PDB file of C-alpha atoms in Angstrom:
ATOM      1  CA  UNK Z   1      21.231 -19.543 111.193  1.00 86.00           C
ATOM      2  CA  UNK Z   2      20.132 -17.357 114.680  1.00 88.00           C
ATOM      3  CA  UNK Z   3      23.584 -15.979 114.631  1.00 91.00           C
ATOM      4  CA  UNK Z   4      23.430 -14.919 110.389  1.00 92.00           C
ATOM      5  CA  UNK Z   5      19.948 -13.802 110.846  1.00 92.00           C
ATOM      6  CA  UNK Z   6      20.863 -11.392 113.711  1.00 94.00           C
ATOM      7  CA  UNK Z   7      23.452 -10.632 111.417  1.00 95.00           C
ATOM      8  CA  UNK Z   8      21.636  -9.859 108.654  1.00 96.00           C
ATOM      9  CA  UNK Z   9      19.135  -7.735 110.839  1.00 95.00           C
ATOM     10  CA  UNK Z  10      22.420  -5.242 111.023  1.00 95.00           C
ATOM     11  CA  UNK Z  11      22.599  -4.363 108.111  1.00 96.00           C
ATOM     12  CA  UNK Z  12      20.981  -0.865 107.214  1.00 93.00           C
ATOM     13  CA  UNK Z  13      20.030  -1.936 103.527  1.00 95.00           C
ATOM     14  CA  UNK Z  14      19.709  -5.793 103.330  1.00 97.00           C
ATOM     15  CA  UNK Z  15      19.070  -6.318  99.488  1.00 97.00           C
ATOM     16  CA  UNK Z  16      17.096  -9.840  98.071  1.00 97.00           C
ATOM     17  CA  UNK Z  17      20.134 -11.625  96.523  1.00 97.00           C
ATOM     18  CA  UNK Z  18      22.056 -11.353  99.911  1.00 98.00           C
ATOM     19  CA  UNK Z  19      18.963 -13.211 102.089  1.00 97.00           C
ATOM     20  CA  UNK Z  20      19.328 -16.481 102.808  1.00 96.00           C
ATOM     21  CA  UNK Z  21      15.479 -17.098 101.518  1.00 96.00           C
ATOM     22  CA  UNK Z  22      16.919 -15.884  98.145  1.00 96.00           C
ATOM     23  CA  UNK Z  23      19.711 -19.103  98.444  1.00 97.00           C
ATOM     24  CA  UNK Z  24      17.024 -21.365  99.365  1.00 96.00           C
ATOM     25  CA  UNK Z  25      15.121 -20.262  96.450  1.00 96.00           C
ATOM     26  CA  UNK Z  26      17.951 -20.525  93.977  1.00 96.00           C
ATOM     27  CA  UNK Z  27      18.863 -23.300  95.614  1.00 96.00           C
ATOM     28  CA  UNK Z  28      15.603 -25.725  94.884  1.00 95.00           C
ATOM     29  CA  UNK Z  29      15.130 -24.012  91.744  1.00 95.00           C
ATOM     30  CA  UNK Z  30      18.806 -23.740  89.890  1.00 95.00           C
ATOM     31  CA  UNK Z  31      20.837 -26.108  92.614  1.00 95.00           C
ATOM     32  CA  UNK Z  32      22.915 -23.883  94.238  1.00 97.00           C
ATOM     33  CA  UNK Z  33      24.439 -23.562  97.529  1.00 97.00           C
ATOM     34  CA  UNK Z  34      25.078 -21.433  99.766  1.00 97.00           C
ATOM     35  CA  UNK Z  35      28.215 -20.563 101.350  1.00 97.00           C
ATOM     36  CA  UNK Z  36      27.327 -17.553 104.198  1.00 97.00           C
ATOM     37  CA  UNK Z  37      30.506 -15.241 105.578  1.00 96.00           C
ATOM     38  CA  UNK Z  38      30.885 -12.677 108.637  1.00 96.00           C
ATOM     39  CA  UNK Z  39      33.567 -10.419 107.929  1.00 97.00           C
ATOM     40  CA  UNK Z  40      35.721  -9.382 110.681  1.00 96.00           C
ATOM     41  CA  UNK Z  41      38.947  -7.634 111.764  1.00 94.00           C
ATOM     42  CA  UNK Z  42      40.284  -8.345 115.468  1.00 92.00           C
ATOM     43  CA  UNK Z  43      36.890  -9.680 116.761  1.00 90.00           C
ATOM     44  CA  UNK Z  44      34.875  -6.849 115.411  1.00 93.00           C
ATOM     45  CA  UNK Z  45      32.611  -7.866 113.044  1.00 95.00           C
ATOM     46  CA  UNK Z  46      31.870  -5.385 110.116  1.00 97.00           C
ATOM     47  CA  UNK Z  47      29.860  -7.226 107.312  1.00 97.00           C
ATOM     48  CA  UNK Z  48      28.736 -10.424 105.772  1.00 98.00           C
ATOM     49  CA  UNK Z  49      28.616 -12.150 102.224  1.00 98.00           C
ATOM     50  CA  UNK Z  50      26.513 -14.887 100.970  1.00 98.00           C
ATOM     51  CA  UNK Z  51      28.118 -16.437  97.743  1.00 98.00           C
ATOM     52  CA  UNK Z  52      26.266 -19.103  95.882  1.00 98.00           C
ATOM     53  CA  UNK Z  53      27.953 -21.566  94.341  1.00 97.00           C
ATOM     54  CA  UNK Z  54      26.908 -25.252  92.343  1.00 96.00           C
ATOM     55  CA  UNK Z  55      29.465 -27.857  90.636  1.00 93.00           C
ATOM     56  CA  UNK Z  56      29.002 -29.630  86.890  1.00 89.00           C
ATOM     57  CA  UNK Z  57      30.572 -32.483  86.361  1.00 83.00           C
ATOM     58  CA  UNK Z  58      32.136 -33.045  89.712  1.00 81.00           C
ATOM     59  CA  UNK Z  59      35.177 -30.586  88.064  1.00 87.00           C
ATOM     60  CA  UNK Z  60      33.609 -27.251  87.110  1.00 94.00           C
ATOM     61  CA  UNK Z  61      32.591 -24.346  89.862  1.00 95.00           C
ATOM     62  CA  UNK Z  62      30.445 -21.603  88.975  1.00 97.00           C
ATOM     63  CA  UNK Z  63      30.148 -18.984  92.202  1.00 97.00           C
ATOM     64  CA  UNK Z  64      27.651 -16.177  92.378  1.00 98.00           C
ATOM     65  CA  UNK Z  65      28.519 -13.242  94.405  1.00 98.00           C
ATOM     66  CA  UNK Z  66      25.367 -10.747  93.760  1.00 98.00           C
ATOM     67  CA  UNK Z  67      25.217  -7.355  96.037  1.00 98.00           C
ATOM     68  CA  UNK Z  68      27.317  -7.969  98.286  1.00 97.00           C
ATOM     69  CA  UNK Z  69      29.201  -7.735 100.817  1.00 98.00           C
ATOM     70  CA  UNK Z  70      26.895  -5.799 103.106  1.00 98.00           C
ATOM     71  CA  UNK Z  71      27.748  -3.721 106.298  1.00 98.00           C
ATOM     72  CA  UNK Z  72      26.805  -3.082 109.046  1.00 97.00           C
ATOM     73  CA  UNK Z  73      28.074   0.547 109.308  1.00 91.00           C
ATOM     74  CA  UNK Z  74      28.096   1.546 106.085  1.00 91.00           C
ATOM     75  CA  UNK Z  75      30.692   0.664 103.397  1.00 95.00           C
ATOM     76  CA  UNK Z  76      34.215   0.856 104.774  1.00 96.00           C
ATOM     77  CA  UNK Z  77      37.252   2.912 103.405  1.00 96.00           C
ATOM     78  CA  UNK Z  78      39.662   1.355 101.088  1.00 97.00           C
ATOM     79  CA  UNK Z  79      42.070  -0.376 104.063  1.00 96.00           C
ATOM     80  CA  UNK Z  80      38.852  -2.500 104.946  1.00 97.00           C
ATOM     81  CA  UNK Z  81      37.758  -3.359 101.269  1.00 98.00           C
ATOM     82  CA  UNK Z  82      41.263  -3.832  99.793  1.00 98.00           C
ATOM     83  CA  UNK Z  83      41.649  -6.615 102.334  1.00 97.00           C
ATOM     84  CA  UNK Z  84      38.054  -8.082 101.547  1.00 98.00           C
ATOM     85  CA  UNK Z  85      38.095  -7.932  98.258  1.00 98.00           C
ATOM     86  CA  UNK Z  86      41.213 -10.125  97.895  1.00 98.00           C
ATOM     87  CA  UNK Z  87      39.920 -12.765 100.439  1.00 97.00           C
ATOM     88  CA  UNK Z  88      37.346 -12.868  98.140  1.00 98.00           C
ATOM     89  CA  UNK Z  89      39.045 -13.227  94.753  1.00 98.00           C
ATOM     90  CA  UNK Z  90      40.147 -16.721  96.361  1.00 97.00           C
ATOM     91  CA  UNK Z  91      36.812 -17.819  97.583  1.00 96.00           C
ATOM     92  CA  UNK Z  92      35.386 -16.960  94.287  1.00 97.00           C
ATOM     93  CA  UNK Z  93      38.501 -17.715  91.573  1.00 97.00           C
ATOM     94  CA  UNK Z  94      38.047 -17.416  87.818  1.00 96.00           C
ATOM     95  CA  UNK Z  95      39.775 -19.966  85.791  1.00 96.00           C
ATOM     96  CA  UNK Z  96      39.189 -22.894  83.330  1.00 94.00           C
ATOM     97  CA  UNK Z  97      37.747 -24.916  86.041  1.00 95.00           C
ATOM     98  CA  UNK Z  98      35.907 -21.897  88.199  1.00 96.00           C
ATOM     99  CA  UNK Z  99      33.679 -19.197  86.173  1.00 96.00           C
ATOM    100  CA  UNK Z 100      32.757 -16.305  88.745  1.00 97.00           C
ATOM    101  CA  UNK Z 101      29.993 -13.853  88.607  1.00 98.00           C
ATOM    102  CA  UNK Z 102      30.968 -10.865  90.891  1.00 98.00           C
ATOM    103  CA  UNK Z 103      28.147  -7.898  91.004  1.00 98.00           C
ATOM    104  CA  UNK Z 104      29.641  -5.728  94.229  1.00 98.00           C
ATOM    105  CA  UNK Z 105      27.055  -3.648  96.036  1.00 98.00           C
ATOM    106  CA  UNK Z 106      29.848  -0.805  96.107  1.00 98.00           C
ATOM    107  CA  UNK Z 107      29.133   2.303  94.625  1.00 97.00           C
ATOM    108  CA  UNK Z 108      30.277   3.141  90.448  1.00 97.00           C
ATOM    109  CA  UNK Z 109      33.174   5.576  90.438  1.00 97.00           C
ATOM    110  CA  UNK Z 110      37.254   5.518  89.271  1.00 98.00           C
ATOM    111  CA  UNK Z 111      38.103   4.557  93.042  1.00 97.00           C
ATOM    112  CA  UNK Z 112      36.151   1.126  92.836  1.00 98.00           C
ATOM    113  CA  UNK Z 113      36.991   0.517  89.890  1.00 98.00           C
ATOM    114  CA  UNK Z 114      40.586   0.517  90.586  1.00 98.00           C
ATOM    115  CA  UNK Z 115      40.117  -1.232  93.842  1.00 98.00           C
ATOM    116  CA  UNK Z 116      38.087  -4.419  91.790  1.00 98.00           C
ATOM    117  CA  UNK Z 117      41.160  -4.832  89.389  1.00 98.00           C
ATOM    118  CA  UNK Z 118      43.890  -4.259  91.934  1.00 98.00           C
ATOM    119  CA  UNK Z 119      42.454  -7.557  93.609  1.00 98.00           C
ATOM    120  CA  UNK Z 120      42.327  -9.144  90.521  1.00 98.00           C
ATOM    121  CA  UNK Z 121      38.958  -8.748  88.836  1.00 98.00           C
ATOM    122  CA  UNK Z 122      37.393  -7.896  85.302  1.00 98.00           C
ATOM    123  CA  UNK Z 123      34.971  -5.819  84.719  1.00 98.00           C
ATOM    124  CA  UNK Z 124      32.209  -7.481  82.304  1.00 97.00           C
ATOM    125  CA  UNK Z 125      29.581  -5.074  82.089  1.00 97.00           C
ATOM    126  CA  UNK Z 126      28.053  -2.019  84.463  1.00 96.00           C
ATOM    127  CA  UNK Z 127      26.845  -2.308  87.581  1.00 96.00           C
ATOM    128  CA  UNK Z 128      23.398  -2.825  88.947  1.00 96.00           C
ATOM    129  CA  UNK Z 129      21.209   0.400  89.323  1.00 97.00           C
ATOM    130  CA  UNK Z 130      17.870   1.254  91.604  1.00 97.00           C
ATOM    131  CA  UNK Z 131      16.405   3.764  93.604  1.00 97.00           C
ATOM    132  CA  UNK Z 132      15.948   3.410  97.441  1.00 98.00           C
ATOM    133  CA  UNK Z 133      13.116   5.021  99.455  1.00 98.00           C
ATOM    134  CA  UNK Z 134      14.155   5.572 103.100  1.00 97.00           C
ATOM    135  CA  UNK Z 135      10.874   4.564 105.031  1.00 98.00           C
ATOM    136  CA  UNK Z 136      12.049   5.960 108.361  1.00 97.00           C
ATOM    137  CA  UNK Z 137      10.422   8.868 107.219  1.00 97.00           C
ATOM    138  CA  UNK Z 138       7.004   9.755 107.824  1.00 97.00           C
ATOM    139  CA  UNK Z 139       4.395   9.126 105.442  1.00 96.00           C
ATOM    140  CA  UNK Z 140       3.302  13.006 105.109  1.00 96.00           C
ATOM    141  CA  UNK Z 141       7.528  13.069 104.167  1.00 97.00           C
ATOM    142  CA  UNK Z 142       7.348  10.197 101.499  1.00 97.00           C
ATOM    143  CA  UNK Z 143       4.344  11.615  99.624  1.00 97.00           C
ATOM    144  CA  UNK Z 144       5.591  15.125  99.941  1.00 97.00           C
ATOM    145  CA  UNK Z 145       9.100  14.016  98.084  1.00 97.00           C
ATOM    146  CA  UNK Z 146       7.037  12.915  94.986  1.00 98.00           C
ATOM    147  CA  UNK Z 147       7.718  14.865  92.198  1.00 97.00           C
ATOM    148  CA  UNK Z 148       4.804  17.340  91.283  1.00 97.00           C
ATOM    149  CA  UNK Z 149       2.942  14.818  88.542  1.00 97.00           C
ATOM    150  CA  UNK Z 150       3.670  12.096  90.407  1.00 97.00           C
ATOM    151  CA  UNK Z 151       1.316  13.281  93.334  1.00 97.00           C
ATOM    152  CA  UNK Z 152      -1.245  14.561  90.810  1.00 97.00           C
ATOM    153  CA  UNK Z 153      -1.429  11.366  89.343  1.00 97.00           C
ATOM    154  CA  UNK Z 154      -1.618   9.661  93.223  1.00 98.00           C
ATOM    155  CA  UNK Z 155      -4.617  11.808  93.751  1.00 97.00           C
ATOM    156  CA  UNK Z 156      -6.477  10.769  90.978  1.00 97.00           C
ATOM    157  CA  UNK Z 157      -6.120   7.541  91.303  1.00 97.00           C
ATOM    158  CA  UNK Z 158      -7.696   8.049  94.717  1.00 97.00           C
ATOM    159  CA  UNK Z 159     -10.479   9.527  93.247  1.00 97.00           C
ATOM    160  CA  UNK Z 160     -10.778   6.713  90.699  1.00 96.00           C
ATOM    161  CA  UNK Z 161     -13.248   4.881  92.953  1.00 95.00           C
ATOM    162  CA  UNK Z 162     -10.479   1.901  92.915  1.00 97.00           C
ATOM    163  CA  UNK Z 163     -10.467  -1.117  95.730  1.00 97.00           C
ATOM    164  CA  UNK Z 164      -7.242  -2.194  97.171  1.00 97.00           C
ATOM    165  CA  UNK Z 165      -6.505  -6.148  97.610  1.00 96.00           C
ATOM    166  CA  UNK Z 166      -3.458  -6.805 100.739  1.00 96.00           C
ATOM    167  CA  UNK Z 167      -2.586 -10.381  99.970  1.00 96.00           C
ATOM    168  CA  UNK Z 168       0.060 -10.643 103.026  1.00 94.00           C
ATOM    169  CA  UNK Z 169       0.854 -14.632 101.771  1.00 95.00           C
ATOM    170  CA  UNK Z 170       0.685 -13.426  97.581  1.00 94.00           C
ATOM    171  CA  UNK Z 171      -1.364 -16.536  97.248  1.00 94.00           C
ATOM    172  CA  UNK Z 172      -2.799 -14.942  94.240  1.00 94.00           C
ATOM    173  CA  UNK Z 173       1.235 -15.271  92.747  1.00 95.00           C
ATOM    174  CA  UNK Z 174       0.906 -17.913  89.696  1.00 93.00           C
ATOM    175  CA  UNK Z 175      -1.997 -15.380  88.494  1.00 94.00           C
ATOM    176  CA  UNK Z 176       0.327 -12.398  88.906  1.00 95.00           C
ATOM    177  CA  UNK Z 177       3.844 -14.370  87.313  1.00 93.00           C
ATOM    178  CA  UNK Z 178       0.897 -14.999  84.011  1.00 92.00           C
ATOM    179  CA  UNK Z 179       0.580 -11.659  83.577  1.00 91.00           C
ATOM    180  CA  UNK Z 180       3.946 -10.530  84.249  1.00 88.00           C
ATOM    181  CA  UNK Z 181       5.361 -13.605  81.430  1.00 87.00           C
ATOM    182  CA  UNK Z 182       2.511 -12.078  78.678  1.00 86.00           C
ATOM    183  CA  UNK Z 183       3.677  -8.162  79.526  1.00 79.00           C
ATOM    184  CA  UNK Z 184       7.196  -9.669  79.098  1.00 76.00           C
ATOM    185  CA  UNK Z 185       6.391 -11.264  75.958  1.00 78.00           C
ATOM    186  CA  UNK Z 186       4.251  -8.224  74.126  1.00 75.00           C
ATOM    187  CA  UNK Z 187       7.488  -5.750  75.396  1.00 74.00           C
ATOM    188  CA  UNK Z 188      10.567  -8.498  75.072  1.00 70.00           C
ATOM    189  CA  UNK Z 189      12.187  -8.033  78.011  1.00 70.00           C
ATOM    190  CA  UNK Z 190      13.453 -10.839  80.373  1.00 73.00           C
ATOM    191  CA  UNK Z 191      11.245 -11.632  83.737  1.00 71.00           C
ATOM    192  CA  UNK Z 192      11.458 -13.250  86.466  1.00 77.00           C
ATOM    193  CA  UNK Z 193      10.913 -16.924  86.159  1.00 83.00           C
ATOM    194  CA  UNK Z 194       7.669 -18.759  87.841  1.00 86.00           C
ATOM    195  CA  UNK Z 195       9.139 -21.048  89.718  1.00 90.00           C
ATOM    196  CA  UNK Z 196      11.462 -19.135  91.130  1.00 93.00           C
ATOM    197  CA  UNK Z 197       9.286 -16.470  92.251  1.00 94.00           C
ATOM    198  CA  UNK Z 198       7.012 -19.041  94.227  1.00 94.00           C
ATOM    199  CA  UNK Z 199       9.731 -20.700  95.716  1.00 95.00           C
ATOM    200  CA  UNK Z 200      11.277 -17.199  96.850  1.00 95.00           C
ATOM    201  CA  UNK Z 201       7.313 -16.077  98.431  1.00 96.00           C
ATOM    202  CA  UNK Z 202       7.685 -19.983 100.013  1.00 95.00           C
ATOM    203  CA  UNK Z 203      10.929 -19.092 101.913  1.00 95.00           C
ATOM    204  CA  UNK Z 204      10.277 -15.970 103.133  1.00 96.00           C
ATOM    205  CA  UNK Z 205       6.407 -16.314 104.021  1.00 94.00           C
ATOM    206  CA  UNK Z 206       6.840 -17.164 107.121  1.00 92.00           C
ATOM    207  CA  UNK Z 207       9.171 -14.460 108.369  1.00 91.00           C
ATOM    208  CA  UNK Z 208       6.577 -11.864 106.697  1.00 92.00           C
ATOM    209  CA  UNK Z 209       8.796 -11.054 104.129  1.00 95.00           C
ATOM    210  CA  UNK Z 210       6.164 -11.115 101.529  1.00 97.00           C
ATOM    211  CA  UNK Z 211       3.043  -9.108 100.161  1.00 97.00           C
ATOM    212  CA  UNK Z 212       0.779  -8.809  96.924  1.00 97.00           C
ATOM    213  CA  UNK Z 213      -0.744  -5.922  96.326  1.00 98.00           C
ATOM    214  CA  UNK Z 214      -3.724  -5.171  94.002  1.00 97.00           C
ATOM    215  CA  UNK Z 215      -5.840  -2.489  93.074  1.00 98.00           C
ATOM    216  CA  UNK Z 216      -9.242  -3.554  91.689  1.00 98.00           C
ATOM    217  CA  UNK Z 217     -11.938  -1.433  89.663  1.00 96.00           C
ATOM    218  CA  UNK Z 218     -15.732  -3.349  89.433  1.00 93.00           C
ATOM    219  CA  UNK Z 219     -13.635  -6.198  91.260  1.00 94.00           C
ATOM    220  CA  UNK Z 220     -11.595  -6.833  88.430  1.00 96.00           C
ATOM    221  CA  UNK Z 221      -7.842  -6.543  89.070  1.00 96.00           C
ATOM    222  CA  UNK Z 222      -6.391  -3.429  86.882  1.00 97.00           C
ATOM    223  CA  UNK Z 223      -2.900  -3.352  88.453  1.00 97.00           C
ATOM    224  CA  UNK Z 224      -0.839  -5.663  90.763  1.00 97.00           C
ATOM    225  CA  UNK Z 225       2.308  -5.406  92.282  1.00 97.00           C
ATOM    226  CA  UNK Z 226       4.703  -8.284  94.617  1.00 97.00           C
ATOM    227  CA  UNK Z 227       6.665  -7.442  96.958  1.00 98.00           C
ATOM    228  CA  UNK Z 228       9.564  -9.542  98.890  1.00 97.00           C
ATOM    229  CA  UNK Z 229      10.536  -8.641 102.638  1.00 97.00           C
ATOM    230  CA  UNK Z 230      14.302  -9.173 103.526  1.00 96.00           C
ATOM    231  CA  UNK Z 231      16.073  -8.396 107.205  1.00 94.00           C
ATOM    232  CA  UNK Z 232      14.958  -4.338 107.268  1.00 95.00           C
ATOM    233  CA  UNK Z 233      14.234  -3.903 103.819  1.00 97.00           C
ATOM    234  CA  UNK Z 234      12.040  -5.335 101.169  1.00 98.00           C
ATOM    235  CA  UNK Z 235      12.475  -5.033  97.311  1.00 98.00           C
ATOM    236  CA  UNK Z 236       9.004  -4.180  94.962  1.00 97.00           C
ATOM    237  CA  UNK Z 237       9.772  -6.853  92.551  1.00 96.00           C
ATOM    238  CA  UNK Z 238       6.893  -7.063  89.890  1.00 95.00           C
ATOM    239  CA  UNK Z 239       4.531  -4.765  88.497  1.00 94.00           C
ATOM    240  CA  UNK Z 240       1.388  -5.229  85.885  1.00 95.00           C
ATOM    241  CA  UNK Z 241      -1.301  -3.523  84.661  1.00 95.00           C
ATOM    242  CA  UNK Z 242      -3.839  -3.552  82.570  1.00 95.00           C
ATOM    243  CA  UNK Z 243      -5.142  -0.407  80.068  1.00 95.00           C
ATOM    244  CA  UNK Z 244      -8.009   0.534  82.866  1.00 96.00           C
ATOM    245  CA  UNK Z 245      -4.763   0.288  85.531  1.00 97.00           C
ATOM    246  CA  UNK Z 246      -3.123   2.792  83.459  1.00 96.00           C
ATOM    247  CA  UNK Z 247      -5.560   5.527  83.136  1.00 97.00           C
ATOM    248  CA  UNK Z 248      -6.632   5.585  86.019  1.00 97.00           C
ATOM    249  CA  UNK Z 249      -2.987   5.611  87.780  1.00 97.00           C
ATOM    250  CA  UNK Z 250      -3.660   2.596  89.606  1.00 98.00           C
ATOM    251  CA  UNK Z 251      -0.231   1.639  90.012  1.00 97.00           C
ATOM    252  CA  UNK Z 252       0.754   4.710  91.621  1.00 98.00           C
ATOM    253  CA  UNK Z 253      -1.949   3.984  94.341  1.00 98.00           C
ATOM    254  CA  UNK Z 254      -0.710   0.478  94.425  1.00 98.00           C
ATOM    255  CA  UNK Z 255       2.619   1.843  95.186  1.00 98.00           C
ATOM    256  CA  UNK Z 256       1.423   3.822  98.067  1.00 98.00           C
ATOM    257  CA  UNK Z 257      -0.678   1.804  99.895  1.00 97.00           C
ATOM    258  CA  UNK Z 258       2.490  -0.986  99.834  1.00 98.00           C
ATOM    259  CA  UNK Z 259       4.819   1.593 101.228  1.00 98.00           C
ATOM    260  CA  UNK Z 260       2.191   2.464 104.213  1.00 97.00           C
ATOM    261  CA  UNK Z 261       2.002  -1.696 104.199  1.00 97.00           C
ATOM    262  CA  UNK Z 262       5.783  -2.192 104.958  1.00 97.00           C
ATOM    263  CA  UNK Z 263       6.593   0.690 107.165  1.00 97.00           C
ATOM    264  CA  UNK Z 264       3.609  -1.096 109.623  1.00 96.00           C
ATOM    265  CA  UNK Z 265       5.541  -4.373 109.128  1.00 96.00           C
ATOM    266  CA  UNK Z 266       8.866  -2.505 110.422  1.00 95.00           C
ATOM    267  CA  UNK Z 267      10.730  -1.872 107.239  1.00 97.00           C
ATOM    268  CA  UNK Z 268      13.130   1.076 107.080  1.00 97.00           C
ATOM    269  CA  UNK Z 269      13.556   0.664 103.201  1.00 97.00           C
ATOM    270  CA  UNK Z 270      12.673  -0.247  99.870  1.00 98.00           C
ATOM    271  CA  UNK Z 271      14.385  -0.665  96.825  1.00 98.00           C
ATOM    272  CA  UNK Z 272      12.310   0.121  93.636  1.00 97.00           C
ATOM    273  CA  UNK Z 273      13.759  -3.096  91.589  1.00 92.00           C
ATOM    274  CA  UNK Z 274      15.676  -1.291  89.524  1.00 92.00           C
ATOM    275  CA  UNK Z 275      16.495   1.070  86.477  1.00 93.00           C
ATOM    276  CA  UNK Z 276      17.868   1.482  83.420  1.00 91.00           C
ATOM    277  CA  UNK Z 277      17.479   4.806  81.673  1.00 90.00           C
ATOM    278  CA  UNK Z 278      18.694   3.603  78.462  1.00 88.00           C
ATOM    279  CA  UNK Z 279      16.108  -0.128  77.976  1.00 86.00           C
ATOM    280  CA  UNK Z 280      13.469   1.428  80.134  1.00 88.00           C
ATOM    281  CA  UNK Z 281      13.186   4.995  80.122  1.00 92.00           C
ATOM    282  CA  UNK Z 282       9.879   4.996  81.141  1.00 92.00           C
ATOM    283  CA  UNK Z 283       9.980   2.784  84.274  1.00 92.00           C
ATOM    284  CA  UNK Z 284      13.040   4.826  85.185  1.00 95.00           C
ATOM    285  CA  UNK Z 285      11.320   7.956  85.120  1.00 96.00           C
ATOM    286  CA  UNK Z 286       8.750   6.620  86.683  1.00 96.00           C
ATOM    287  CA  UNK Z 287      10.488   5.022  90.245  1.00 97.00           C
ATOM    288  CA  UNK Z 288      13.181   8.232  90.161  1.00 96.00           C
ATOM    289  CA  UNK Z 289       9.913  10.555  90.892  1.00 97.00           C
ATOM    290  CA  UNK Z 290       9.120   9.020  93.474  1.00 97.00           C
ATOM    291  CA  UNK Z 291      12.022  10.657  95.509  1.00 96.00           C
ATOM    292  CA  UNK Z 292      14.447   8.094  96.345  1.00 96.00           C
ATOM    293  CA  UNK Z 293      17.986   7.620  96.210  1.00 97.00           C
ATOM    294  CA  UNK Z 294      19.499   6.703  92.702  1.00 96.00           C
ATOM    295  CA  UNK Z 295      22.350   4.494  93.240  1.00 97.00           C
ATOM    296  CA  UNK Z 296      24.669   2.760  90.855  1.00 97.00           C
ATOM    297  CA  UNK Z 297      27.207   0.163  91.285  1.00 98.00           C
ATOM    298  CA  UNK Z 298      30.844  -0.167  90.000  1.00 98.00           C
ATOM    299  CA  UNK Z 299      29.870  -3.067  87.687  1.00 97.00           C
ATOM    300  CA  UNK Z 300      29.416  -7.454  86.863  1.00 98.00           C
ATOM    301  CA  UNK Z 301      33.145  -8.326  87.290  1.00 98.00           C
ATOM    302  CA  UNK Z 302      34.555 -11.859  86.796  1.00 97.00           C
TER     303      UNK Z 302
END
């Protein structure tokens, strides 16, 4: 684990569903295990892959290979991936006995598309899409590449006379996961379940990798926000608020102070959770102005 870890700390843009407290999580919760890969070429190593995998029946396989590989220099040309990508159609096979789920973090084009079904994979759906916000930056840097409204709307929420709550262990979690299950309810779409969500803050506690974040008006909470840490990066993984949160902007301010929060931790990143223009318009319009990176990738293959 020292020798993943270090491994893992590599990597420019660790996402949650390559960490191994993301395994451990899915592990107790759905009964998977985890089987964790360095990728290398003549001694050099250039990457690593955590697939998750669980058996039914002592017969049937089903493998999960979620955003990854990840590397440590960036993804490679096609001589690398070809290569990689055909080890890994046998690790992860796709037959009667063996159902894969295959979500590359490579990025959505012709080229990678081509590449998947050279080595043998189908494309089942499109890809996974987010926005990243490089925290490298300094804070005067972030808030300046807001768009226009999205800065108005930061500074009145500063004036709205709001308290922010750090909770650095989210003990306040099974309140948060309630509200997140009714919002999920009243707008049918699918969240996050409980248990999982506790047992992910459990495994990555202790390595800081977590962090609530609340903002509070006559000590009431109006909006909330979690937060999971992961090697040099950390993922903003639930939101809620309330009708008070939304006029006064609270989760904008929410979203600020956590930023400030995880660039004093050391993280370099953060990945917004997420987007999907055509279920969530709103949501996506909302993380995009915030100045990030949009990226996209090539698809759920099996």
């Amino acid at each position: 684990m020292g020798e993943w870890s270090a491994a893992f700390a590599r990597v420019a843009r660790p996402n949650l569903m390559q960490s191994f407290g993301y395994a451990q999580a899915m592990g107790r919760t759905h009964g998977y295990v985890p089987r964790l890969g360095l990728i290398e070429r003549a001694g050099e190593g250039l990457g690593l892959v955590q697939i998750l995998e669980r058996r039914h029946l002592k017969l049937f396989h089903e493998r999960q290979l979620h955003r990854g590989p990840l590397w440590f220099g960036g993804v490679p040309g096609e001589e690398v991936l070809e290569p990689v990508f055909r080890l890994l159609r046998k690790a992860v096979p796709n037959n009667p006995l063996n159902r894969a789920s295959v979500l590359p973090e490579l990025p959505a084009g012709p080229a990678m598309e081509a590449l998947m079904a050279r080595c043998g994979f189908t494309r089942m759906a499109t890809g996974y899409r987010t926005v990243w916000l490089d925290l490298t930056k300094p804070p005067e840097s972030l808030r300046a590449g807001f768009s226009t409204s999205w800065r108005q709307s930061l500074k009145s929420a500063e004036r709205a006379g709001l308290t922010i709550d750090l909770d650095p262990e989210a003990k306040n979690l099974p309140w948060l996961m309630k509200q997140e299950h009714d919002q999920a309810a009243a707008k049918s779409f699918r969240a996050m379940t409980g248990p999982l969500a506790v047992r992910l803050r459990n495994a990555l506690v202790k390595a800081d990798g977590v962090m609530m974040v609340a903002a509070l008006a006559g000590g009431e909470p109006v909006a909330s926000a979690l937060f999971y840490g992961h090697g040099r990066a950390a993922t903003y993984q639930v939101g809620w608020s309330n009708g008070t949160g939304r006029r006064t902007n609270a989760m904008r301010l929410v979203l600020w102070r956590a930023i400030q929060a995880w660039k004093d931790r050391g993280a370099v990143a953060l990945d917004l959770g997420g987007i999907n223009p055509d279920s969530a318009p709103g949501v996506t319009e909302f993380k995009t102005a915030m100045g990030g990176e949009a990226v996209e990738t090539v698809g759920l293959y099996r």
